[in-house]
């Protein structure tokens, strides 16, 4: 769309932008491989003189971040499964099942998307506390399953399922649950993959809620564990970078693997009806 | 039947707590009430009166507004530049660059806040080191009240511009090339094409990004929590979200914290409404 003369400038600007985007991440990995204290030499080195995995060993032995890694995996996976199930059912219902007030109810939900989530945080904490779910995995998982965005995504996609297919199954006497399980879910597979990766990344990266609801160190997720470690280990740059790599790497890899589905979901969510 | 589980979850875990937050903000719920709810008293609007007289709230509001009104446009501006570059005819390897720009967005905020905390170090940080090569004296980014917010804003721009870029690229791709060709035939220059075609036709995407950025940026929390030890120096990075967290979960003044939450809610709602109004008035 821009006119000529920029055949050198445009690629140069793109490369410069990429360098700025990647440098913090590259340095994070590089510093995580340095000897203790090496990053605090002057002038600060960018690459380790002799790369070592010692910091990672220490993370898993002395600081037991392996536990936090397992917690993060558990909480993010369970939340994702919950969201997939609840949102696919509701999204399918909004797209294909007829009932009174359907459109109005859906519009209320979409309007609720603009409510900032932290507003719900204090009462949610008190509610979960009264039923004994504070400082439990379930307490960390449940609020994440109350997703609205996923219902929206699934509904958009489920509208393309032909009614004939569903009606034919009904004529053959299939129950609604069976239709949903054996016909609808398989057809929804692409959008379910999209929703799964979006939910997993969001839950993995979430900080405020696990910080509030998990009080026992052995239940901390990686971001919470990392934030509390940094407060104690300020001068240990290399160790903290290893902790950051451990936190970021799983989601970065997942994104690179499922990039297409993820970006599709993001642009789909951004397009209004 | 299919709706019941999902809607129940939304109702119980989201909408009811929102309503409960309003009630909570009208009480003096504190650490004693946490022990025995018989200690809760209805105090009307007293929390709000106290809050509006609290200099901490105004400090947090100023910082949050700075984050939103400087960080937001900066993020979208950088993203627009990146999107135009990616869509330019001279661009090669578009997919690769798009992935690179997007990578910071998927990273964990807490982890990259930790990384930037070290990058901003006045003596060993690479940012001051690079600036030093250019002859700029070292800046104590996170220790100087004047520089702490700019430092946090830069992190936010770095982390989030890739997301806006993706949406803007999709928006640009939806603009028919024939419009540009027709305008060029009439002798329009690059700037005119940009102002008269690109921007108006992108305005739905820009509105969406504006609303999303408003909601997201107004809640910023983890950056000061991790980078400046919870809002320092001298509360220069205290955000509304952080104030709510501290009031609720450090001082256990949950009634007061709920009032903070509602102030946040009302401001976000107001700002969102203004953006929709502006959009419909511009007629796009």
Short mmCIF file of N, CA, C and O in Angstrom, two decimals, chain A residues 6-7 10-12 14-15 18, chain B residues 85-98:
data_model
loop_
_atom_site.label_atom_id
_atom_site.label_comp_id
_atom_site.label_asym_id
_atom_site.label_seq_id
_atom_site.Cartn_x
_atom_site.Cartn_y
_atom_site.Cartn_z
N UNK A 6 10.88 2.47 -0.59
CA UNK A 6 11.01 2.00 0.78
C UNK A 6 11.48 0.56 0.83
O UNK A 6 11.36 -0.08 1.85
N UNK A 7 12.02 0.07 -0.28
CA UNK A 7 12.38 -1.35 -0.32
C UNK A 7 13.54 -1.67 0.62
O UNK A 7 13.74 -2.83 0.96
N UNK A 10 11.80 -0.33 4.77
CA UNK A 10 10.80 -1.18 5.43
C UNK A 10 11.43 -2.41 6.07
O UNK A 10 11.23 -2.66 7.26
N UNK A 11 12.22 -3.20 5.30
CA UNK A 11 12.85 -4.34 5.97
C UNK A 11 13.76 -3.92 7.11
O UNK A 11 13.78 -4.59 8.16
N UNK A 12 14.47 -2.81 6.95
CA UNK A 12 15.36 -2.36 8.03
C UNK A 12 14.55 -2.05 9.28
O UNK A 12 14.93 -2.43 10.40
N UNK A 14 11.64 -3.27 10.09
CA UNK A 14 11.11 -4.53 10.63
C UNK A 14 12.18 -5.26 11.44
O UNK A 14 11.89 -5.81 12.51
N UNK A 15 13.40 -5.26 10.93
CA UNK A 15 14.48 -5.93 11.65
C UNK A 15 14.76 -5.20 12.96
O UNK A 15 14.90 -5.82 14.03
N UNK A 18 12.16 -6.04 15.43
CA UNK A 18 12.32 -7.40 15.94
C UNK A 18 13.42 -7.47 16.99
O UNK A 18 13.29 -8.18 17.98
N UNK B 85 4.00 -1.36 8.40
CA UNK B 85 5.25 -1.93 7.88
C UNK B 85 5.01 -3.34 7.36
O UNK B 85 5.47 -3.72 6.28
N UNK B 86 4.28 -4.14 8.16
CA UNK B 86 4.04 -5.53 7.77
C UNK B 86 3.22 -5.62 6.49
O UNK B 86 3.39 -6.54 5.70
N UNK B 87 2.30 -4.68 6.30
CA UNK B 87 1.44 -4.72 5.13
C UNK B 87 2.05 -4.01 3.93
O UNK B 87 1.46 -3.99 2.85
N UNK B 88 3.20 -3.39 4.15
CA UNK B 88 3.84 -2.66 3.05
C UNK B 88 4.29 -3.64 1.97
O UNK B 88 4.62 -4.79 2.24
N UNK B 89 4.29 -3.15 0.74
CA UNK B 89 4.68 -4.02 -0.38
C UNK B 89 6.12 -4.47 -0.26
O UNK B 89 6.49 -5.54 -0.73
N UNK B 90 6.94 -3.63 0.35
CA UNK B 90 8.37 -3.94 0.43
C UNK B 90 8.68 -4.96 1.52
O UNK B 90 9.82 -5.39 1.65
N UNK B 91 7.67 -5.35 2.30
CA UNK B 91 7.94 -6.26 3.42
C UNK B 91 8.16 -7.69 2.91
O UNK B 91 7.47 -8.16 2.02
N UNK B 92 9.15 -8.34 3.50
CA UNK B 92 9.39 -9.77 3.23
C UNK B 92 9.23 -10.52 4.54
O UNK B 92 9.27 -9.91 5.60
N UNK B 93 9.10 -11.83 4.48
CA UNK B 93 9.04 -12.67 5.68
C UNK B 93 8.00 -12.17 6.68
O UNK B 93 8.22 -12.13 7.88
N UNK B 94 6.85 -11.79 6.16
CA UNK B 94 5.82 -11.20 7.02
C UNK B 94 5.46 -12.09 8.19
O UNK B 94 5.32 -11.63 9.32
N UNK B 95 5.27 -13.39 7.92
CA UNK B 95 4.86 -14.32 8.99
C UNK B 95 5.86 -14.33 10.12
O UNK B 95 5.49 -14.29 11.30
N UNK B 96 7.14 -14.35 9.77
CA UNK B 96 8.19 -14.40 10.79
C UNK B 96 8.14 -13.14 11.67
O UNK B 96 8.13 -13.22 12.89
N UNK B 97 8.09 -11.98 11.03
CA UNK B 97 8.07 -10.74 11.80
C UNK B 97 6.82 -10.64 12.67
O UNK B 97 6.87 -10.17 13.80
N UNK B 98 5.70 -11.09 12.11
CA UNK B 98 4.47 -11.05 12.88
C UNK B 98 4.60 -11.89 14.15
O UNK B 98 4.21 -11.48 15.24
#
